[in-house]
C-alpha positions as protocol buffer text, in pm:
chain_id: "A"
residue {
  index: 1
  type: UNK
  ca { x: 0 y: 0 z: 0 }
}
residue {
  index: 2
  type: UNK
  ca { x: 149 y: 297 z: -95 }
}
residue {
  index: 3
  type: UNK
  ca { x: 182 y: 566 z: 190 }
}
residue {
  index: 4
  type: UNK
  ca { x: 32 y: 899 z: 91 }
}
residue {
  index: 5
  type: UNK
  ca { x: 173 y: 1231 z: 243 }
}
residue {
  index: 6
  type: UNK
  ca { x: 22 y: 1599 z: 259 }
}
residue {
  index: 7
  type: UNK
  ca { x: 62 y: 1803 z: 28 }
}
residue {
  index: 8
  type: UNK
  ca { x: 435 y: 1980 z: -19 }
}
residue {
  index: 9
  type: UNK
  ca { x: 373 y: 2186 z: 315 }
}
residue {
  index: 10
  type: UNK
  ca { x: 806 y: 2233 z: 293 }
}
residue {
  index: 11
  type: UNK
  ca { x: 741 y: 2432 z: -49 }
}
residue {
  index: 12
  type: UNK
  ca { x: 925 y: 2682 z: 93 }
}
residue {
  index: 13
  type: UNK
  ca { x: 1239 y: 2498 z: 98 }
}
residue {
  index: 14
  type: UNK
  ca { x: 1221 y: 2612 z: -314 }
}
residue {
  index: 15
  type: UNK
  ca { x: 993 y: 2887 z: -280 }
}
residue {
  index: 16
  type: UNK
  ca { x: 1216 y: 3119 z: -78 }
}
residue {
  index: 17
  type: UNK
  ca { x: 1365 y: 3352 z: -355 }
}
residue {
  index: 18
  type: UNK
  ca { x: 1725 y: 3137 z: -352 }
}
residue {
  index: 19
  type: UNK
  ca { x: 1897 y: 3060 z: -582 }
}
residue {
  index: 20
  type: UNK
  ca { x: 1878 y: 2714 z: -768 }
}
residue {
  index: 21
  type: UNK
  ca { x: 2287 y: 2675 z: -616 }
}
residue {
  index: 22
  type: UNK
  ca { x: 2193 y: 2791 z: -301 }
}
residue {
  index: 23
  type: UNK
  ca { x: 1923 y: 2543 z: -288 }
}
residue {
  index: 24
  type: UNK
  ca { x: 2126 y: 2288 z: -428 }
}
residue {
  index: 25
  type: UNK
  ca { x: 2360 y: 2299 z: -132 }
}
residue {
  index: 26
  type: UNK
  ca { x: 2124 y: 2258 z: 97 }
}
residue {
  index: 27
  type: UNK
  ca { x: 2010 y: 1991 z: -23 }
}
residue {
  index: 28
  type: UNK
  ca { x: 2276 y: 1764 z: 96 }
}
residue {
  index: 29
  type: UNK
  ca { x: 2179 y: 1569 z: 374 }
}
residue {
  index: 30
  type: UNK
  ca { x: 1847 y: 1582 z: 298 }
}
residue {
  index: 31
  type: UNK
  ca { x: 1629 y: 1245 z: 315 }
}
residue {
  index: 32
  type: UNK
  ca { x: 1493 y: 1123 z: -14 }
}
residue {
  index: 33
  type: UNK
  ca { x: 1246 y: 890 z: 93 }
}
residue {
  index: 34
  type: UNK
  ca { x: 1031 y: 592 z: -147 }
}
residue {
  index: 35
  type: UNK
  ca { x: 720 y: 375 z: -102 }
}
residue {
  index: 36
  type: UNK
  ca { x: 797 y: 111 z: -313 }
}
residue {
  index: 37
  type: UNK
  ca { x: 567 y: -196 z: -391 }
}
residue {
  index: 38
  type: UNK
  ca { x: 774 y: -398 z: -143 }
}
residue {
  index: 39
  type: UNK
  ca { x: 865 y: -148 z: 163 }
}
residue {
  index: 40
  type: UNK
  ca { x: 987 y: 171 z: 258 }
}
residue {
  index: 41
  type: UNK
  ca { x: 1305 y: 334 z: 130 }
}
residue {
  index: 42
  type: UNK
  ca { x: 1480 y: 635 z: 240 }
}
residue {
  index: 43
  type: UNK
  ca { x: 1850 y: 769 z: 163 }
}
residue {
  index: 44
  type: UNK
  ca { x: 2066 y: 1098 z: 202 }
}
residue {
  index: 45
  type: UNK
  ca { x: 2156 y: 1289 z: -48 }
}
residue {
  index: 46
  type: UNK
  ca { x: 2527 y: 1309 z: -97 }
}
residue {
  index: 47
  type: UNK
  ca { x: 2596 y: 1479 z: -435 }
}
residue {
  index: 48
  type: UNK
  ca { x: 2395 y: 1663 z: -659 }
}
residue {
  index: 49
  type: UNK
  ca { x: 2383 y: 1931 z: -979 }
}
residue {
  index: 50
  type: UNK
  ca { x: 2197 y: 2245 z: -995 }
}
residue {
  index: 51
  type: UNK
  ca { x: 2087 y: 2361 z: -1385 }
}
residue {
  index: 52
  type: UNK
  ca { x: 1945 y: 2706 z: -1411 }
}
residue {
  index: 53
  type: UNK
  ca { x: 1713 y: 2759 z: -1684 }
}
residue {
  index: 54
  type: UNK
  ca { x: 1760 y: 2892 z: -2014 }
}
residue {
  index: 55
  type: UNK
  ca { x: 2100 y: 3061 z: -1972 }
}
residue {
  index: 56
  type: UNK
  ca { x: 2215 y: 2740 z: -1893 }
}
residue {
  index: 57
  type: UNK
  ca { x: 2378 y: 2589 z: -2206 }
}
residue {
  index: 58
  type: UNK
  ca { x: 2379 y: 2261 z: -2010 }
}
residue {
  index: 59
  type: UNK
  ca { x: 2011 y: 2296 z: -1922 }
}
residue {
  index: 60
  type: UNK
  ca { x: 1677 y: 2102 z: -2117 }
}
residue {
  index: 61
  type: UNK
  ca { x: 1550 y: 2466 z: -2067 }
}
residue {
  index: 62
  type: UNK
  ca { x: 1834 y: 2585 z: -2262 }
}
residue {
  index: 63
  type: UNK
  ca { x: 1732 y: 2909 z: -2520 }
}
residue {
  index: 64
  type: UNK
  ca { x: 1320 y: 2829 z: -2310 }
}
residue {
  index: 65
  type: UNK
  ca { x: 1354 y: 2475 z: -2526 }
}
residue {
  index: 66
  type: UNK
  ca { x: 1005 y: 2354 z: -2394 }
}
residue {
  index: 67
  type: UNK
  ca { x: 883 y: 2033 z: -2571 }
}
residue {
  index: 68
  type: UNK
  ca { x: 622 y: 1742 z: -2439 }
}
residue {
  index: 69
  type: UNK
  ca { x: 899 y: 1583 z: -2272 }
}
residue {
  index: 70
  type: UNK
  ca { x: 1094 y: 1826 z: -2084 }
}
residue {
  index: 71
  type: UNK
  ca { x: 721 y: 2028 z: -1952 }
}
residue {
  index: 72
  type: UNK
  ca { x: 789 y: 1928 z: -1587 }
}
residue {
  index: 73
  type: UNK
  ca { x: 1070 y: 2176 z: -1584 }
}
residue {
  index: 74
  type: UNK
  ca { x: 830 y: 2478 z: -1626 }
}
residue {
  index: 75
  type: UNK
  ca { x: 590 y: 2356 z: -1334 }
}
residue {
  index: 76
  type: UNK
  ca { x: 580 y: 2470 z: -984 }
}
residue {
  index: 77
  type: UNK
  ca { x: 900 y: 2418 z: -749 }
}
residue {
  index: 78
  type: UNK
  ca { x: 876 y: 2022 z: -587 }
}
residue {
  index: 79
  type: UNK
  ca { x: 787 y: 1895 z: -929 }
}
residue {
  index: 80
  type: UNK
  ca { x: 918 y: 1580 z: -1031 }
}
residue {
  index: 81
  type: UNK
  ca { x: 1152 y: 1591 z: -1330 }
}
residue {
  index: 82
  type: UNK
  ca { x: 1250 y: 1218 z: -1481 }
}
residue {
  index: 83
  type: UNK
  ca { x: 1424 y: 1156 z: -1845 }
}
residue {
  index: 84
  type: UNK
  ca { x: 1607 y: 926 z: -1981 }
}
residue {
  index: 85
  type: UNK
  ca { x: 1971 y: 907 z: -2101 }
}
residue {
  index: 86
  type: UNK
  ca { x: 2048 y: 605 z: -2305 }
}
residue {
  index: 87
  type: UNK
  ca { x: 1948 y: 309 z: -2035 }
}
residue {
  index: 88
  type: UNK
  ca { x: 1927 y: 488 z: -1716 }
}
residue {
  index: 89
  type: UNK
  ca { x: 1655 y: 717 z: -1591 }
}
residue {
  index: 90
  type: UNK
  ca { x: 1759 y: 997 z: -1346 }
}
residue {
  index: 91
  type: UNK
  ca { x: 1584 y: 1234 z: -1078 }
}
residue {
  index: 92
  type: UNK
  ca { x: 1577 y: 1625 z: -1115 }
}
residue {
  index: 93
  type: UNK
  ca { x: 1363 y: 1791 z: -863 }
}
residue {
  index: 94
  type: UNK
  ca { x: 1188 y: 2178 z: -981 }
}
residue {
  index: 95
  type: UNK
  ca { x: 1329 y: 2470 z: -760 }
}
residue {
  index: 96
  type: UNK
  ca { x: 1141 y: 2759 z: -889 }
}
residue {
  index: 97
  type: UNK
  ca { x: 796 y: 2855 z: -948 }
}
residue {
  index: 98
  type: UNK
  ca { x: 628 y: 2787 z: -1246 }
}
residue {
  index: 99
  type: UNK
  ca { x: 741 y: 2918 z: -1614 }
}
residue {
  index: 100
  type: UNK
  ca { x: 1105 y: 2941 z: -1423 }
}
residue {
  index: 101
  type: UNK
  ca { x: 1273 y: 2608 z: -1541 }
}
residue {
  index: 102
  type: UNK
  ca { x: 1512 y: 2536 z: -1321 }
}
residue {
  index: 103
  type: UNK
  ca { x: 1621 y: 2237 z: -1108 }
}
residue {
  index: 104
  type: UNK
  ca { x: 1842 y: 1984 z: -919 }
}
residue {
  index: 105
  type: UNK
  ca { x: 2022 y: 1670 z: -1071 }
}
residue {
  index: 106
  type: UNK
  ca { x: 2013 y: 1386 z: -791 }
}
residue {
  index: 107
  type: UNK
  ca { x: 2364 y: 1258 z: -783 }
}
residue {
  index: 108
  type: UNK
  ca { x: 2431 y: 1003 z: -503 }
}
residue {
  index: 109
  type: UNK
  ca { x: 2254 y: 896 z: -218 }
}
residue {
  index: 110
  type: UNK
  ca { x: 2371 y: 733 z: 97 }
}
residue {
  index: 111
  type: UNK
  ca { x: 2095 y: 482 z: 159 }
}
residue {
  index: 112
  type: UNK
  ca { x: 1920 y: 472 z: 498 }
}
residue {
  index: 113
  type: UNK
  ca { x: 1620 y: 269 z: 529 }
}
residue {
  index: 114
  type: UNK
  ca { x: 1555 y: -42 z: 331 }
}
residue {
  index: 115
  type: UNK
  ca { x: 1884 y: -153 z: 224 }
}
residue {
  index: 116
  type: UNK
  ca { x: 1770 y: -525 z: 174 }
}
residue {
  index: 117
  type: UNK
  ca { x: 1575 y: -366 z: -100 }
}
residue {
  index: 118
  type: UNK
  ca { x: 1855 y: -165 z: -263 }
}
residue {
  index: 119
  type: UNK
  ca { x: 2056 y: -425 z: -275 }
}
residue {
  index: 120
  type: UNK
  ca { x: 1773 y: -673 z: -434 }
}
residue {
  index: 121
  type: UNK
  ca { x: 1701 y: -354 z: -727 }
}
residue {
  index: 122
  type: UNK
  ca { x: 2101 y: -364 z: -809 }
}
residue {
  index: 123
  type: UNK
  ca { x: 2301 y: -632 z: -637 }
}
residue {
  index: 124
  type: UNK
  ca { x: 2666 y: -486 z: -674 }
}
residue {
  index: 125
  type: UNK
  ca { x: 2960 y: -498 z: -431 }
}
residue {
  index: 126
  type: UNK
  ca { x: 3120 y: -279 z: -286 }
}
residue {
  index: 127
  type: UNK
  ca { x: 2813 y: -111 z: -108 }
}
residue {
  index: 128
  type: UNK
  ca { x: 2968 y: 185 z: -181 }
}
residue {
  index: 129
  type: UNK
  ca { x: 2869 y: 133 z: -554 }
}
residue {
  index: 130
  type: UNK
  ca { x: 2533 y: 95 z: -507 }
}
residue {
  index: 131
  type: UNK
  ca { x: 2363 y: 448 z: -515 }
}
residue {
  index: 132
  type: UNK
  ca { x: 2681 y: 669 z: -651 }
}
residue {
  index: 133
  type: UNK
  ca { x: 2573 y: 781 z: -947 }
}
residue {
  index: 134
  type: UNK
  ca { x: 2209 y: 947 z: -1095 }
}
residue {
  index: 135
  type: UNK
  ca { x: 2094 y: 632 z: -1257 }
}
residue {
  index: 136
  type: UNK
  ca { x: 2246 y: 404 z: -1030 }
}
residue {
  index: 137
  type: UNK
  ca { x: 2076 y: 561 z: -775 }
}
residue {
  index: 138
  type: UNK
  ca { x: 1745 y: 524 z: -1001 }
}
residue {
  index: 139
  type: UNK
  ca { x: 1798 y: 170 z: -1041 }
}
residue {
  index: 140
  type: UNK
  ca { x: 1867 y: 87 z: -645 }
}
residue {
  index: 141
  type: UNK
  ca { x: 1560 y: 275 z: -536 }
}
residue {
  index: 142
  type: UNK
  ca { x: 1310 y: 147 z: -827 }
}
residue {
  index: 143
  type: UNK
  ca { x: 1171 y: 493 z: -870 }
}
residue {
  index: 144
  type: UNK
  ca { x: 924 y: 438 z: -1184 }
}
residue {
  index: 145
  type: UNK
  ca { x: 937 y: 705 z: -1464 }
}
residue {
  index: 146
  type: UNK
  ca { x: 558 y: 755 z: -1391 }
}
residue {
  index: 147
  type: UNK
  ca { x: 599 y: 979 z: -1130 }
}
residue {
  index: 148
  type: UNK
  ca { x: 741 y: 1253 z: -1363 }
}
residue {
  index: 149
  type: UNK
  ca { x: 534 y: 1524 z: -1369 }
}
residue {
  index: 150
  type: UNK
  ca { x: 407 y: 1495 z: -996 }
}
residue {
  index: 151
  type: UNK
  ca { x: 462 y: 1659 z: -711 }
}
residue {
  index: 152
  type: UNK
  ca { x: 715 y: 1545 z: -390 }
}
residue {
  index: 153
  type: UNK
  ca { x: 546 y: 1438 z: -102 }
}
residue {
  index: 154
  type: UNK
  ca { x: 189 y: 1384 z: -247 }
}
residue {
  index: 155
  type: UNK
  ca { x: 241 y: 1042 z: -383 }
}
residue {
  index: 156
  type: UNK
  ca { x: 521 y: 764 z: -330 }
}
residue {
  index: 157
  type: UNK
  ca { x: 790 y: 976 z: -296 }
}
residue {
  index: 158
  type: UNK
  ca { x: 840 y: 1268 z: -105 }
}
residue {
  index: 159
  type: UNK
  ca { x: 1141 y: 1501 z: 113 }
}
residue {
  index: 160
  type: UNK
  ca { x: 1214 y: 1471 z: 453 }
}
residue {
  index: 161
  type: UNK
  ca { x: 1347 y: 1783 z: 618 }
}
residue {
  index: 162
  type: UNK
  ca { x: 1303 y: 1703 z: 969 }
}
residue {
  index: 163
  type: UNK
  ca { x: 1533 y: 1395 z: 940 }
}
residue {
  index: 164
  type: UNK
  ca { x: 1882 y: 1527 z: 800 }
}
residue {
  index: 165
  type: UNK
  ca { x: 2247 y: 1534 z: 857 }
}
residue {
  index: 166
  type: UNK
  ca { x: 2479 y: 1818 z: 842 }
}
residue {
  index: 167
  type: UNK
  ca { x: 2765 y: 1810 z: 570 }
}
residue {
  index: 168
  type: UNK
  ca { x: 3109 y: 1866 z: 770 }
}
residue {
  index: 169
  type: UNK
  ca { x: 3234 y: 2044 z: 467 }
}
residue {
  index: 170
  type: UNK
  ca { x: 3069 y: 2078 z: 127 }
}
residue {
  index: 171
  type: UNK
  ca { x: 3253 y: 2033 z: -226 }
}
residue {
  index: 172
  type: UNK
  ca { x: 3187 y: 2190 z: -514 }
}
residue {
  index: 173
  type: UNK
  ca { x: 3361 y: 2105 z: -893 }
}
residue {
  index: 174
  type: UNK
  ca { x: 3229 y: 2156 z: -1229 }
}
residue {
  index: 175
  type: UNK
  ca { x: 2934 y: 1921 z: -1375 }
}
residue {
  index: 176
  type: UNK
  ca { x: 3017 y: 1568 z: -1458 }
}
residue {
  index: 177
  type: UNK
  ca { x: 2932 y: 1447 z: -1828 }
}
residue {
  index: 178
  type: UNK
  ca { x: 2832 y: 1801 z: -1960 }
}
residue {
  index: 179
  type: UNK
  ca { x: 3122 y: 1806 z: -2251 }
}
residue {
  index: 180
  type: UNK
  ca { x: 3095 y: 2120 z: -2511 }
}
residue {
  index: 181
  type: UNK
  ca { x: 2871 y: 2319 z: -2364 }
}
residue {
  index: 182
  type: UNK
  ca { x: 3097 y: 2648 z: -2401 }
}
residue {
  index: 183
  type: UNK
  ca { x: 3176 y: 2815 z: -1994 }
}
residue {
  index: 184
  type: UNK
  ca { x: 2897 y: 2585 z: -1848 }
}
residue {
  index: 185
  type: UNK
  ca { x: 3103 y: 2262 z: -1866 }
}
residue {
  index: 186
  type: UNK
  ca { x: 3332 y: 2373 z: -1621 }
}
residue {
  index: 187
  type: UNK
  ca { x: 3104 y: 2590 z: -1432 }
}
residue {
  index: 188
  type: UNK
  ca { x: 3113 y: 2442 z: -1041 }
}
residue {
  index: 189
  type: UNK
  ca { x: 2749 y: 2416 z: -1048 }
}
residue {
  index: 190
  type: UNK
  ca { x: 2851 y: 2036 z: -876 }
}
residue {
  index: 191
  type: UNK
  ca { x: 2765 y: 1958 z: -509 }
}
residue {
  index: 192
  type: UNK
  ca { x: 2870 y: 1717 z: -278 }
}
residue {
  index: 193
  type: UNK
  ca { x: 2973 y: 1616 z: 94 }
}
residue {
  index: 194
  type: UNK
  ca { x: 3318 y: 1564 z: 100 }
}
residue {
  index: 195
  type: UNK
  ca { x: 3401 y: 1225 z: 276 }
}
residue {
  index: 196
  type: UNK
  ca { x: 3108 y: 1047 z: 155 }
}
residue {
  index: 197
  type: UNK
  ca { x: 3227 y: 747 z: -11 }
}
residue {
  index: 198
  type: UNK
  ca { x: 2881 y: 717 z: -171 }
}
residue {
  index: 199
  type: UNK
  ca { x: 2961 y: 987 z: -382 }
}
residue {
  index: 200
  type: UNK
  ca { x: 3067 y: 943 z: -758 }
}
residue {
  index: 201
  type: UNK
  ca { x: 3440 y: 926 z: -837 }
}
residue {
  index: 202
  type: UNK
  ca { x: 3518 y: 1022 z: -491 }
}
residue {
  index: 203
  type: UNK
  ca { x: 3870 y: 941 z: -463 }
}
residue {
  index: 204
  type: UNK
  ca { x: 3947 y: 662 z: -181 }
}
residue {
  index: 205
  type: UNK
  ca { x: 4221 y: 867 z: -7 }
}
residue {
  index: 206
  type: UNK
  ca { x: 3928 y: 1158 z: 39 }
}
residue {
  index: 207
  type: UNK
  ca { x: 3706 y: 934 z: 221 }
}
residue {
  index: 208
  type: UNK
  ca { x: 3627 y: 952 z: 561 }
}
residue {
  index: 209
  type: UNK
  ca { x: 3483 y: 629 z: 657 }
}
residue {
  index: 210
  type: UNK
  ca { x: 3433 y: 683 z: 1031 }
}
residue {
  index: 211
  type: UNK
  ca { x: 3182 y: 992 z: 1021 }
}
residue {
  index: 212
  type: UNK
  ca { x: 3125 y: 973 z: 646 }
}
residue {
  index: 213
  type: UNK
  ca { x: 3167 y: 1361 z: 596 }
}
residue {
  index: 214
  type: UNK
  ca { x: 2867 y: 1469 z: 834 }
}
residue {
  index: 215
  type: UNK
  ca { x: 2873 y: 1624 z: 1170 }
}
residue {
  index: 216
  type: UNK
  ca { x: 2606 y: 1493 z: 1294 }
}
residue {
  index: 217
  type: UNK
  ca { x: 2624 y: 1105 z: 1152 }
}
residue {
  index: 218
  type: UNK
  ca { x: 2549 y: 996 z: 1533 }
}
residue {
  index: 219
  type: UNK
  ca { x: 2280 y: 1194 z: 1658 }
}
């Protein structure tokens, strides 16, 4: 049975005149939580991308390109963005109000609740593998492409700000696999906690496996 929240009463978590990078940022630590067919899932979210609307060269809103499939990206902030790249779908969550397409890329997630699960949608060793990447973490959490176009926390997935960890320190770098797209491949629009060994192509020398880059990992 799929466990139905209120509506997006945290709308103001986008809704608060930031910035997509601010918001982006804050992000991290954030619970990203599932209702899937078989149990509840939940995970924090480690690394993640902010794209900022049609300046963005990098964007799907690039030049206001709006187009059947990329219409989520003009709705209201909390929508739920989903597309495909070759095999793998991946997670974008809408940060502004409507007719402002802008949003987050969900990079990695550290999972929380319902690892059996995880590890049953994409069996893969080392753990660390298992959710470090957009469509890896896709896979591990079984997040259908249905629920583009809805809204977080109204159906089977939702945000948890109540339950979070605190990033001890926060990394930043340019996007990963955005080549020739002129200043905005390089541009450090690329968030993550550094120390978190879920994150992608963190290097094993950076990783801090006792408090895995959060302040708060034993409250």
């Amino acid at each position: 049975m799929i466990k139905m929240q209120n509506s997006f009463d945290e709308a103001q978590f986008f809704l608060s005149g930031r910035p997509t990078s601010e918001i982006a940022q804050d992000l991290l630590g954030k619970r990203l939580v599932f209702q899937s067919s078989t149990g509840l899932m939940s995970a924090y979210i480690v690394e993640d991308e902010a794209y900022i609307g049609p300046m963005d060269q990098a964007a799907h809103a690039f030049q206001s390109h709006r187009t059947p499939k990329n219409e989520p990206l003009y709705h209201e902030a909390g929508t739920i963005y989903i597309y495909q790249m070759r095999t793998q779908l991946l997670l974008n969550l809408i940060t502004q109000g409507e007719n402002d397409p802008q949003g987050v890329l969900i990079r990695a997630v550290q999972p929380v609740e319902g690892l059996v699960n995880f590890q049953k949608n994409r069996p893969v060793q080392p753990i660390y593998e298992l959710t470090s990447g957009p469509g890896k973490l896709m896979q591990a959490f079984g997040i259908p492409k249905s629920l583009k176009g809805t809204l977080l926390n109204t159906g089977s997935l939702w945000l948890d700000l109540n339950d979070f960890l605190v990033p001890t320190s926060i990394g930043q770098s340019g996007r990963i696999g955005v080549p020739n797209k002129g200043k905005w491949t390089n541009e450090p629009l690329r968030y993550f906690v550094k120390g978190n060994p879920y994150v992608s192509r963190m290097p094993k020398r950076d990783v801090d496996y006792k408090q895995l880059g959060w302040k708060n990992v034993n409250k």
